[in-house]
Short mmCIF file of C-alpha atoms in Angstrom, two decimals:
data_model
loop_
_atom_site.label_atom_id
_atom_site.label_comp_id
_atom_site.label_asym_id
_atom_site.label_seq_id
_atom_site.Cartn_x
_atom_site.Cartn_y
_atom_site.Cartn_z
CA UNK A 1423 37.12 0.24 -63.19
CA UNK A 1424 33.70 -1.60 -63.54
CA UNK A 1425 33.97 -3.04 -60.12
CA UNK A 1426 34.87 0.31 -58.72
CA UNK A 1427 31.48 1.85 -59.76
CA UNK A 1428 29.30 -1.24 -59.43
CA UNK A 1429 26.77 0.36 -56.94
CA UNK A 1430 25.81 2.82 -59.77
CA UNK A 1431 24.25 -0.17 -61.60
CA UNK A 1432 21.22 -0.05 -59.26
CA UNK A 1433 18.64 2.77 -59.98
CA UNK A 1434 18.07 3.84 -56.35
CA UNK A 1435 21.65 4.32 -55.58
CA UNK A 1436 22.14 6.08 -59.07
CA UNK A 1437 19.33 8.51 -58.41
CA UNK A 1438 20.51 9.19 -54.73
CA UNK A 1439 24.11 9.79 -55.98
CA UNK A 1440 23.07 12.52 -58.41
CA UNK A 1441 21.01 14.42 -56.07
CA UNK A 1442 23.72 14.08 -53.36
CA UNK A 1443 26.50 15.40 -55.57
CA UNK A 1444 24.52 18.60 -56.25
CA UNK A 1445 23.83 19.08 -52.56
CA UNK A 1446 27.27 18.39 -51.63
CA UNK A 1447 28.61 21.09 -54.01
CA UNK A 1448 26.45 23.67 -52.28
CA UNK A 1449 27.46 22.42 -48.83
CA UNK A 1450 31.09 23.00 -49.64
CA UNK A 1451 30.36 26.32 -51.16
CA UNK A 1452 28.63 27.33 -47.93
CA UNK A 1453 31.58 26.20 -45.83
CA UNK A 1454 33.88 28.28 -47.59
CA UNK A 1455 31.59 31.33 -47.60
CA UNK A 1456 31.12 30.96 -43.90
CA UNK A 1457 34.64 30.79 -43.05
CA UNK A 1458 35.58 33.78 -45.26
CA UNK A 1459 32.49 35.70 -43.83
CA UNK A 1460 33.75 35.13 -40.16
CA UNK A 1461 37.50 35.51 -40.83
CA UNK A 1462 37.52 38.66 -43.00
CA UNK A 1463 34.15 40.48 -42.77
CA UNK A 1464 33.03 39.96 -39.20
CA UNK A 1465 36.44 39.63 -37.44
CA UNK A 1466 39.91 40.69 -38.14
CA UNK A 1467 41.31 37.43 -39.21
CA UNK A 1468 40.23 35.79 -35.86
CA UNK A 1469 40.96 32.03 -35.95
CA UNK A 1470 39.51 31.54 -32.38
CA UNK A 1471 36.13 32.83 -33.76
CA UNK A 1472 36.19 30.17 -36.65
CA UNK A 1473 37.05 27.54 -34.02
CA UNK A 1474 33.92 28.53 -32.05
CA UNK A 1475 31.86 28.40 -35.15
CA UNK A 1476 33.03 24.91 -35.95
CA UNK A 1477 32.38 23.92 -32.34
CA UNK A 1478 28.91 25.01 -32.46
CA UNK A 1479 28.35 23.48 -35.74
CA UNK A 1480 29.62 19.96 -34.81
CA UNK A 1481 29.14 20.15 -31.11
CA UNK A 1482 25.39 18.74 -31.43
CA UNK A 1483 26.79 15.54 -32.65
CA UNK A 1484 28.08 14.80 -29.09
CA UNK A 1485 25.21 16.57 -27.21
CA UNK A 1486 22.51 14.71 -28.90
CA UNK A 1487 24.27 11.41 -29.55
CA UNK A 1488 21.92 9.01 -27.68
CA UNK A 1489 18.86 10.51 -29.52
CA UNK A 1490 20.38 10.59 -33.12
CA UNK A 1491 21.53 6.98 -33.07
CA UNK A 1492 18.18 5.91 -31.74
CA UNK A 1493 16.38 7.94 -34.39
CA UNK A 1494 18.56 6.15 -37.00
CA UNK A 1495 17.74 2.73 -35.86
CA UNK A 1496 14.06 3.03 -35.06
CA UNK A 1497 12.53 5.53 -37.52
CA UNK A 1498 11.87 5.33 -41.28
CA UNK A 1499 15.28 6.75 -42.63
CA UNK A 1500 14.12 7.93 -45.94
CA UNK A 1501 11.32 10.13 -44.30
CA UNK A 1502 13.77 11.33 -41.62
CA UNK A 1503 16.14 12.40 -44.37
CA UNK A 1504 13.49 14.31 -46.24
CA UNK A 1505 12.87 16.29 -42.89
CA UNK A 1506 16.37 17.05 -42.19
CA UNK A 1507 17.51 17.97 -45.75
CA UNK A 1508 14.43 20.28 -45.85
CA UNK A 1509 15.47 22.02 -42.71
CA UNK A 1510 19.13 22.45 -43.82
CA UNK A 1511 17.88 24.03 -46.94
CA UNK A 1512 15.82 26.67 -44.94
CA UNK A 1513 18.71 27.41 -42.55
CA UNK A 1514 21.06 28.17 -45.61
CA UNK A 1515 18.20 30.49 -47.10
CA UNK A 1516 18.01 32.15 -43.79
CA UNK A 1517 21.62 33.01 -43.30
CA UNK A 1518 21.85 34.05 -47.11
CA UNK A 1519 19.00 36.73 -46.52
CA UNK A 1520 20.72 38.13 -43.36
CA UNK A 1521 24.14 38.44 -45.19
CA UNK A 1522 22.63 40.02 -48.49
CA UNK A 1523 20.61 42.51 -46.31
CA UNK A 1524 23.88 43.60 -44.52
CA UNK A 1525 22.31 42.69 -41.19
CA UNK A 1526 24.40 39.64 -40.32
CA UNK A 1527 26.52 39.65 -37.20
CA UNK A 1528 28.86 37.25 -35.54
CA UNK A 1529 26.22 35.92 -33.13
CA UNK A 1530 24.01 35.16 -36.11
CA UNK A 1531 26.63 32.94 -37.64
CA UNK A 1532 27.12 31.31 -34.29
CA UNK A 1533 23.31 30.65 -33.95
CA UNK A 1534 22.89 29.27 -37.46
CA UNK A 1535 25.91 27.06 -37.06
CA UNK A 1536 24.38 25.71 -33.89
CA UNK A 1537 21.07 25.03 -35.48
CA UNK A 1538 22.61 23.46 -38.55
CA UNK A 1539 24.61 21.34 -36.39
CA UNK A 1540 21.40 19.97 -34.41
CA UNK A 1541 19.85 19.01 -37.73
CA UNK A 1542 23.02 17.48 -39.18
CA UNK A 1543 23.41 15.44 -35.96
CA UNK A 1544 20.06 13.66 -36.84
CA UNK A 1545 20.93 13.57 -40.64
CA UNK A 1546 24.24 12.07 -40.68
CA UNK A 1547 23.74 8.80 -38.93
CA UNK A 1548 20.51 8.16 -40.91
CA UNK A 1549 22.28 9.19 -44.26
CA UNK A 1550 25.36 6.86 -43.65
CA UNK A 1551 23.10 3.91 -42.69
CA UNK A 1552 20.66 4.57 -45.35
CA UNK A 1553 23.27 3.50 -48.02
CA UNK A 1554 22.77 -0.17 -46.89
CA UNK A 1555 19.11 0.17 -47.92
CA UNK A 1556 20.01 1.40 -51.34
CA UNK A 1557 22.50 -1.31 -52.25
CA UNK A 1558 22.35 -4.23 -49.71
CA UNK A 1559 25.23 -5.70 -47.74
CA UNK A 1560 27.18 -7.05 -50.65
CA UNK A 1561 27.97 -3.71 -52.21
CA UNK A 1562 28.04 -1.60 -48.99
CA UNK A 1563 31.70 -1.04 -48.85
CA UNK A 1564 31.68 -0.01 -52.50
CA UNK A 1565 28.71 2.48 -51.87
CA UNK A 1566 30.42 4.07 -48.98
CA UNK A 1567 33.48 4.59 -50.93
CA UNK A 1568 31.43 6.11 -53.84
CA UNK A 1569 29.60 8.32 -51.39
CA UNK A 1570 33.07 9.66 -50.22
CA UNK A 1571 34.03 10.01 -53.88
CA UNK A 1572 31.06 12.32 -54.47
CA UNK A 1573 31.48 14.32 -51.35
CA UNK A 1574 35.16 15.02 -52.18
CA UNK A 1575 34.43 15.74 -55.85
CA UNK A 1576 32.15 18.31 -54.59
CA UNK A 1577 35.05 19.64 -52.27
CA UNK A 1578 36.92 20.07 -55.40
CA UNK A 1579 34.17 21.99 -57.33
CA UNK A 1580 32.36 23.80 -54.56
CA UNK A 1581 35.17 25.75 -53.02
CA UNK A 1582 36.52 26.93 -56.37
CA UNK A 1583 33.01 28.31 -57.34
CA UNK A 1584 32.56 29.81 -53.84
CA UNK A 1585 35.86 31.72 -53.95
CA UNK A 1586 35.00 33.26 -57.35
CA UNK A 1587 31.43 34.26 -56.21
CA UNK A 1588 32.67 35.76 -53.05
CA UNK A 1589 35.26 37.76 -54.92
CA UNK A 1590 32.74 38.95 -57.49
CA UNK A 1591 29.35 39.42 -55.64
CA UNK A 1592 28.84 38.41 -51.88
CA UNK A 1593 29.01 35.48 -49.37
CA UNK A 1594 25.12 35.78 -49.09
CA UNK A 1595 24.49 34.70 -52.60
CA UNK A 1596 26.71 31.55 -51.96
CA UNK A 1597 24.45 30.60 -49.01
CA UNK A 1598 21.29 31.02 -51.02
CA UNK A 1599 22.70 28.78 -53.80
CA UNK A 1600 23.39 26.12 -51.06
CA UNK A 1601 19.80 26.45 -50.09
CA UNK A 1602 18.60 25.77 -53.53
CA UNK A 1603 20.94 22.75 -53.93
CA UNK A 1604 18.89 20.88 -51.28
CA UNK A 1605 16.14 20.52 -53.91
CA UNK A 1606 18.11 18.05 -55.83
CA UNK A 1607 18.64 15.74 -52.86
CA UNK A 1608 14.93 16.04 -51.85
CA UNK A 1609 13.88 15.09 -55.36
CA UNK A 1610 16.15 12.09 -55.46
CA UNK A 1611 14.51 10.91 -52.18
CA UNK A 1612 10.99 11.33 -53.65
CA UNK A 1613 12.04 9.50 -56.73
CA UNK A 1614 13.30 6.38 -55.18
CA UNK A 1615 11.73 3.07 -55.81
CA UNK A 1616 10.47 2.45 -52.20
CA UNK A 1617 9.74 -1.32 -53.11
CA UNK A 1618 13.18 -2.00 -54.27
CA UNK A 1619 14.85 -0.64 -51.08
CA UNK A 1620 16.73 -3.19 -48.92
CA UNK A 1621 14.81 -2.42 -45.76
CA UNK A 1622 16.31 -3.92 -42.63
CA UNK A 1623 14.57 -4.96 -39.59
CA UNK A 1624 14.12 -2.08 -37.11
CA UNK A 1625 15.47 -2.33 -33.50
CA UNK A 1626 12.96 -2.91 -30.79
CA UNK A 1627 12.27 -0.07 -28.40
CA UNK A 1628 13.32 -1.48 -25.05
CA UNK A 1629 14.47 0.18 -21.75
CA UNK A 1630 18.09 1.01 -22.13
CA UNK A 1631 18.26 0.91 -25.98
CA UNK A 1632 19.52 4.37 -26.10
CA UNK A 1633 22.81 3.45 -24.28
CA UNK A 1634 23.13 0.05 -25.84
CA UNK A 1635 25.42 1.31 -28.63
CA UNK A 1636 27.89 2.63 -25.91
CA UNK A 1637 27.93 -0.89 -24.38
CA UNK A 1638 28.25 -2.79 -27.69
CA UNK A 1639 31.24 -0.48 -28.80
CA UNK A 1640 32.98 -0.85 -25.31
CA UNK A 1641 32.65 -4.56 -25.49
CA UNK A 1642 34.61 -4.77 -28.82
CA UNK A 1643 38.36 -4.21 -28.59
CA UNK A 1644 38.43 -3.44 -32.40
CA UNK A 1645 35.71 -0.82 -32.29
CA UNK A 1646 37.30 0.81 -29.17
CA UNK A 1647 40.67 1.03 -31.05
CA UNK A 1648 39.02 2.49 -34.17
CA UNK A 1649 37.04 5.10 -32.04
CA UNK A 1650 40.16 6.20 -30.16
CA UNK A 1651 42.19 6.55 -33.28
CA UNK A 1652 39.38 8.70 -34.85
CA UNK A 1653 39.17 10.72 -31.83
CA UNK A 1654 42.81 11.85 -31.89
CA UNK A 1655 42.71 12.76 -35.50
CA UNK A 1656 39.13 14.24 -35.55
CA UNK A 1657 39.98 16.35 -32.36
CA UNK A 1658 43.27 17.99 -33.61
CA UNK A 1659 43.70 16.96 -37.22
CA UNK A 1660 40.47 17.27 -39.12
CA UNK A 1661 40.40 21.14 -38.61
CA UNK A 1662 40.94 21.82 -42.36
CA UNK A 1663 38.80 25.10 -42.43
CA UNK A 1664 41.15 26.51 -39.84
CA UNK A 1665 44.41 25.08 -41.25
CA UNK A 1666 43.68 26.24 -44.88
CA UNK A 1667 42.07 29.63 -43.88
CA UNK A 1668 44.75 30.77 -41.47
CA UNK A 1669 47.72 29.61 -43.70
CA UNK A 1670 46.00 31.42 -46.79
CA UNK A 1671 45.47 34.77 -45.04
CA UNK A 1672 48.10 34.94 -42.36
CA UNK A 1673 51.08 33.12 -44.02
CA UNK A 1674 50.67 33.38 -47.73
CA UNK A 1675 48.49 36.60 -47.66
CA UNK A 1676 46.09 35.33 -50.23
CA UNK A 1677 42.64 36.34 -51.35
CA UNK A 1678 39.34 34.47 -51.33
CA UNK A 1679 39.97 32.96 -54.88
CA UNK A 1680 43.28 31.25 -53.63
CA UNK A 1681 41.60 30.16 -50.46
CA UNK A 1682 38.94 28.29 -52.42
CA UNK A 1683 41.53 27.04 -54.77
CA UNK A 1684 43.64 25.48 -51.90
CA UNK A 1685 40.47 23.81 -50.56
CA UNK A 1686 39.81 22.38 -54.03
CA UNK A 1687 43.43 21.20 -54.41
CA UNK A 1688 42.99 19.09 -51.22
CA UNK A 1689 40.00 17.53 -52.83
CA UNK A 1690 42.35 15.86 -55.57
CA UNK A 1691 43.73 13.87 -52.68
CA UNK A 1692 40.49 12.85 -51.18
CA UNK A 1693 38.93 11.91 -54.46
CA UNK A 1694 41.96 9.59 -55.18
CA UNK A 1695 41.67 8.11 -51.73
CA UNK A 1696 37.90 7.49 -52.20
CA UNK A 1697 38.48 5.78 -55.71
CA UNK A 1698 41.18 3.65 -54.28
CA UNK A 1699 38.81 2.65 -51.50
CA UNK A 1700 35.90 1.84 -53.89
CA UNK A 1701 38.10 -0.55 -55.77
CA UNK A 1702 38.77 -2.63 -52.54
CA UNK A 1703 36.53 -5.58 -51.69
CA UNK A 1704 36.80 -4.98 -47.96
CA UNK A 1705 38.74 -2.63 -45.89
CA UNK A 1706 41.60 -3.84 -43.37
CA UNK A 1707 42.53 -2.51 -40.05
CA UNK A 1708 46.06 -2.04 -41.14
CA UNK A 1709 44.85 0.73 -43.60
CA UNK A 1710 43.88 2.81 -40.55
CA UNK A 1711 47.45 2.59 -39.35
CA UNK A 1712 48.95 3.50 -42.58
CA UNK A 1713 46.55 6.24 -43.26
CA UNK A 1714 47.06 7.80 -39.71
CA UNK A 1715 51.06 7.82 -40.24
CA UNK A 1716 50.77 9.37 -43.71
CA UNK A 1717 48.36 11.99 -42.20
CA UNK A 1718 50.92 12.98 -39.61
CA UNK A 1719 53.63 13.16 -42.48
CA UNK A 1720 51.27 15.26 -44.70
CA UNK A 1721 50.50 17.76 -41.89
CA UNK A 1722 54.40 17.96 -41.00
CA UNK A 1723 55.02 18.86 -44.62
CA UNK A 1724 52.21 21.43 -44.70
CA UNK A 1725 53.46 22.97 -41.48
CA UNK A 1726 56.89 23.67 -43.04
CA UNK A 1727 55.60 24.67 -46.51
CA UNK A 1728 57.59 27.59 -47.86
CA UNK A 1729 55.03 28.69 -50.37
CA UNK A 1730 51.28 28.11 -51.42
CA UNK A 1731 52.39 25.54 -54.11
CA UNK A 1732 54.34 23.32 -51.66
CA UNK A 1733 51.35 23.62 -49.32
CA UNK A 1734 48.91 22.50 -52.08
CA UNK A 1735 51.03 19.41 -52.49
CA UNK A 1736 51.07 18.66 -48.89
CA UNK A 1737 47.13 19.03 -48.86
CA UNK A 1738 46.93 16.38 -51.53
CA UNK A 1739 48.82 13.94 -49.19
CA UNK A 1740 46.68 14.94 -46.34
CA UNK A 1741 43.59 14.47 -48.40
CA UNK A 1742 44.42 10.89 -49.43
CA UNK A 1743 45.45 9.86 -46.01
CA UNK A 1744 42.40 11.41 -44.32
CA UNK A 1745 39.98 9.87 -46.63
CA UNK A 1746 41.69 6.51 -46.25
CA UNK A 1747 41.24 6.83 -42.51
CA UNK A 1748 37.69 8.07 -42.34
CA UNK A 1749 36.33 5.82 -45.10
CA UNK A 1750 37.89 2.63 -43.59
CA UNK A 1751 36.57 3.57 -40.18
CA UNK A 1752 33.15 3.95 -41.68
CA UNK A 1753 33.13 0.52 -43.80
CA UNK A 1754 34.80 -1.47 -40.96
CA UNK A 1755 32.32 -0.34 -38.40
CA UNK A 1756 29.33 -0.91 -40.50
CA UNK A 1757 30.43 -4.23 -41.95
CA UNK A 1758 31.30 -5.74 -38.59
CA UNK A 1759 28.19 -4.37 -36.72
CA UNK A 1760 24.88 -6.02 -36.42
CA UNK A 1761 22.30 -4.44 -38.62
CA UNK A 1762 19.90 -3.65 -35.65
CA UNK A 1763 22.86 -1.68 -33.89
CA UNK A 1764 24.18 -0.10 -36.92
CA UNK A 1765 22.49 3.24 -36.45
CA UNK A 1766 23.62 3.58 -32.80
CA UNK A 1767 27.15 2.59 -33.75
CA UNK A 1768 27.47 4.87 -36.68
CA UNK A 1769 25.93 7.68 -34.54
CA UNK A 1770 28.93 7.12 -32.05
CA UNK A 1771 31.40 7.12 -35.01
CA UNK A 1772 29.96 10.31 -36.48
CA UNK A 1773 29.90 12.05 -32.95
CA UNK A 1774 33.68 11.27 -32.65
CA UNK A 1775 34.45 12.31 -36.23
CA UNK A 1776 32.41 15.53 -36.24
CA UNK A 1777 31.40 16.06 -32.50
CA UNK A 1778 35.08 16.11 -31.17
CA UNK A 1779 35.52 19.45 -33.27
CA UNK A 1780 34.22 21.42 -30.27
CA UNK A 1781 37.08 20.21 -28.21
CA UNK A 1782 39.82 20.60 -30.86
CA UNK A 1783 38.73 23.48 -32.96
CA UNK A 1784 38.92 26.36 -30.40
CA UNK A 1785 42.27 24.83 -29.29
CA UNK A 1786 43.76 24.65 -32.63
CA UNK A 1787 42.21 28.11 -33.51
CA UNK A 1788 43.88 29.54 -30.28
CA UNK A 1789 47.20 27.99 -31.15
CA UNK A 1790 47.01 29.44 -34.76
CA UNK A 1791 46.37 33.04 -33.08
CA UNK A 1792 48.88 32.91 -30.45
CA UNK A 1793 51.77 30.89 -32.13
CA UNK A 1794 50.94 30.83 -35.74
CA UNK A 1795 49.20 28.54 -38.24
CA UNK A 1796 52.23 26.35 -38.68
CA UNK A 1797 52.08 25.22 -35.01
CA UNK A 1798 48.41 24.48 -35.31
CA UNK A 1799 49.35 22.10 -38.19
CA UNK A 1800 51.89 20.61 -35.86
CA UNK A 1801 49.02 19.53 -33.61
CA UNK A 1802 47.57 17.81 -36.50
CA UNK A 1803 50.74 16.03 -37.33
CA UNK A 1804 50.99 14.71 -33.71
CA UNK A 1805 47.46 13.44 -33.67
CA UNK A 1806 48.27 11.42 -36.81
CA UNK A 1807 51.41 9.86 -35.35
CA UNK A 1808 49.61 9.30 -31.96
CA UNK A 1809 46.79 7.27 -33.86
CA UNK A 1810 49.05 5.19 -35.75
CA UNK A 1811 50.76 4.20 -32.44
CA UNK A 1812 47.30 3.12 -30.95
CA UNK A 1813 46.58 1.07 -34.13
CA UNK A 1814 49.82 -0.61 -34.01
CA UNK A 1815 49.30 -1.67 -30.27
CA UNK A 1816 45.81 -2.94 -31.13
CA UNK A 1817 47.28 -5.09 -33.91
CA UNK A 1818 50.03 -6.40 -31.76
CA UNK A 1819 47.53 -7.22 -28.80
CA UNK A 1820 45.21 -8.90 -31.32
CA UNK A 1821 48.06 -10.96 -32.76
CA UNK A 1822 49.27 -12.28 -29.41
CA UNK A 1823 45.72 -13.21 -28.44
CA UNK A 1824 45.26 -15.13 -31.55
CA UNK A 1825 48.72 -16.84 -30.99
CA UNK A 1826 47.64 -17.97 -27.49
CA UNK A 1827 44.35 -19.20 -28.87
CA UNK A 1828 46.16 -21.70 -31.27
CA UNK A 1829 46.50 -25.08 -29.64
CA UNK A 1830 50.29 -26.10 -29.28
CA UNK A 1831 51.53 -29.53 -30.05
CA UNK A 1832 51.79 -31.80 -27.15
CA UNK A 1833 55.20 -32.18 -25.55
CA UNK A 1834 57.18 -35.24 -26.92
CA UNK A 1835 55.29 -35.35 -30.17
CA UNK A 1836 56.84 -34.19 -33.44
CA UNK A 1837 54.83 -32.14 -35.70
CA UNK A 1838 53.23 -34.06 -38.49
CA UNK A 1839 54.85 -33.50 -41.87
CA UNK A 1840 52.64 -32.75 -44.98
CA UNK A 1841 52.24 -35.79 -47.15
CA UNK A 1842 53.20 -35.83 -50.66
CA UNK A 1843 50.43 -35.76 -53.25
#
């Protein structure tokens, strides 16, 4: 257990983790409130509108990809995070004021989702790579896993609080609380001991450096396979806001409280997956294959769930597998990448993990509207099984390449027998 939480022994990471946890709770509260606002107040259970909101919120990760990775590798990450976190807090306050005043319209939510996505596109690569400055290379994998634990602990707390607040007051107050929560992470960034940061050498600004990340990833078969697996599941599988909201409203005919509760139930699985990841010394590629296959199984069980309780159990399985997959891709890509390229490589990973939602979310939402939420979950299941196949093919190819690289014994010469001690 001590090994699982070893990164918390450092002052800087401990301060950062406390501020991030508070902010993450607020972020999850806003996600639930935003989904409920669109699905039940601004539309009549329109899953396609939900898909559009997600597309606008995560699309900038793709649109701004060269710039966001460049910024993470060339700028002071701490100062960049102070700017992005402050901007996200201001946007939450703006949407909250519009909602409480009764002036909010669907296009307002679309606009705020896009602006939030633009800021997050710069924030995410810097935030993920900033972890290595907090703990150093030795504890990087552990710190990444603990970050996931914090994010998913917030996923368990935030939605439940949001569901209660939505039912008792209004969605607008949830947005305001999220805006206030950014004070915590801004305070933690201000309190860091700058002289104790493990500051890495910044990349040089040279012609073509914006696209160097693409060349680097394309030249690495392992990174290409990871990105393709992540693309499949991120596009059609990581649409939990659509899955849970549509199953809650259309299939189980539940209210805001149960919607928030089901989202929190899923966090049980993600926290378990994060803690398991924190206990590992280093991630292995085989974990990606296992995680993908179990993700497909979990989505299949969720699609055929006869009631909300069975659906909740399936969500726990999905949570463990999704966290295993996303956390392993994060750690594998950071640990196997040169420090000067890390920001751009992580920007590509985040663009796939988050930016592919604009491709998949409207499709998943349309399927949920036309054929039902269960068929939408079927798409998620197919993406998990397809990703597992991609991973198996890579492992087989890598194994064959390694076998060919091993020198064979010359013909006519018997293999030497091991001598006795």
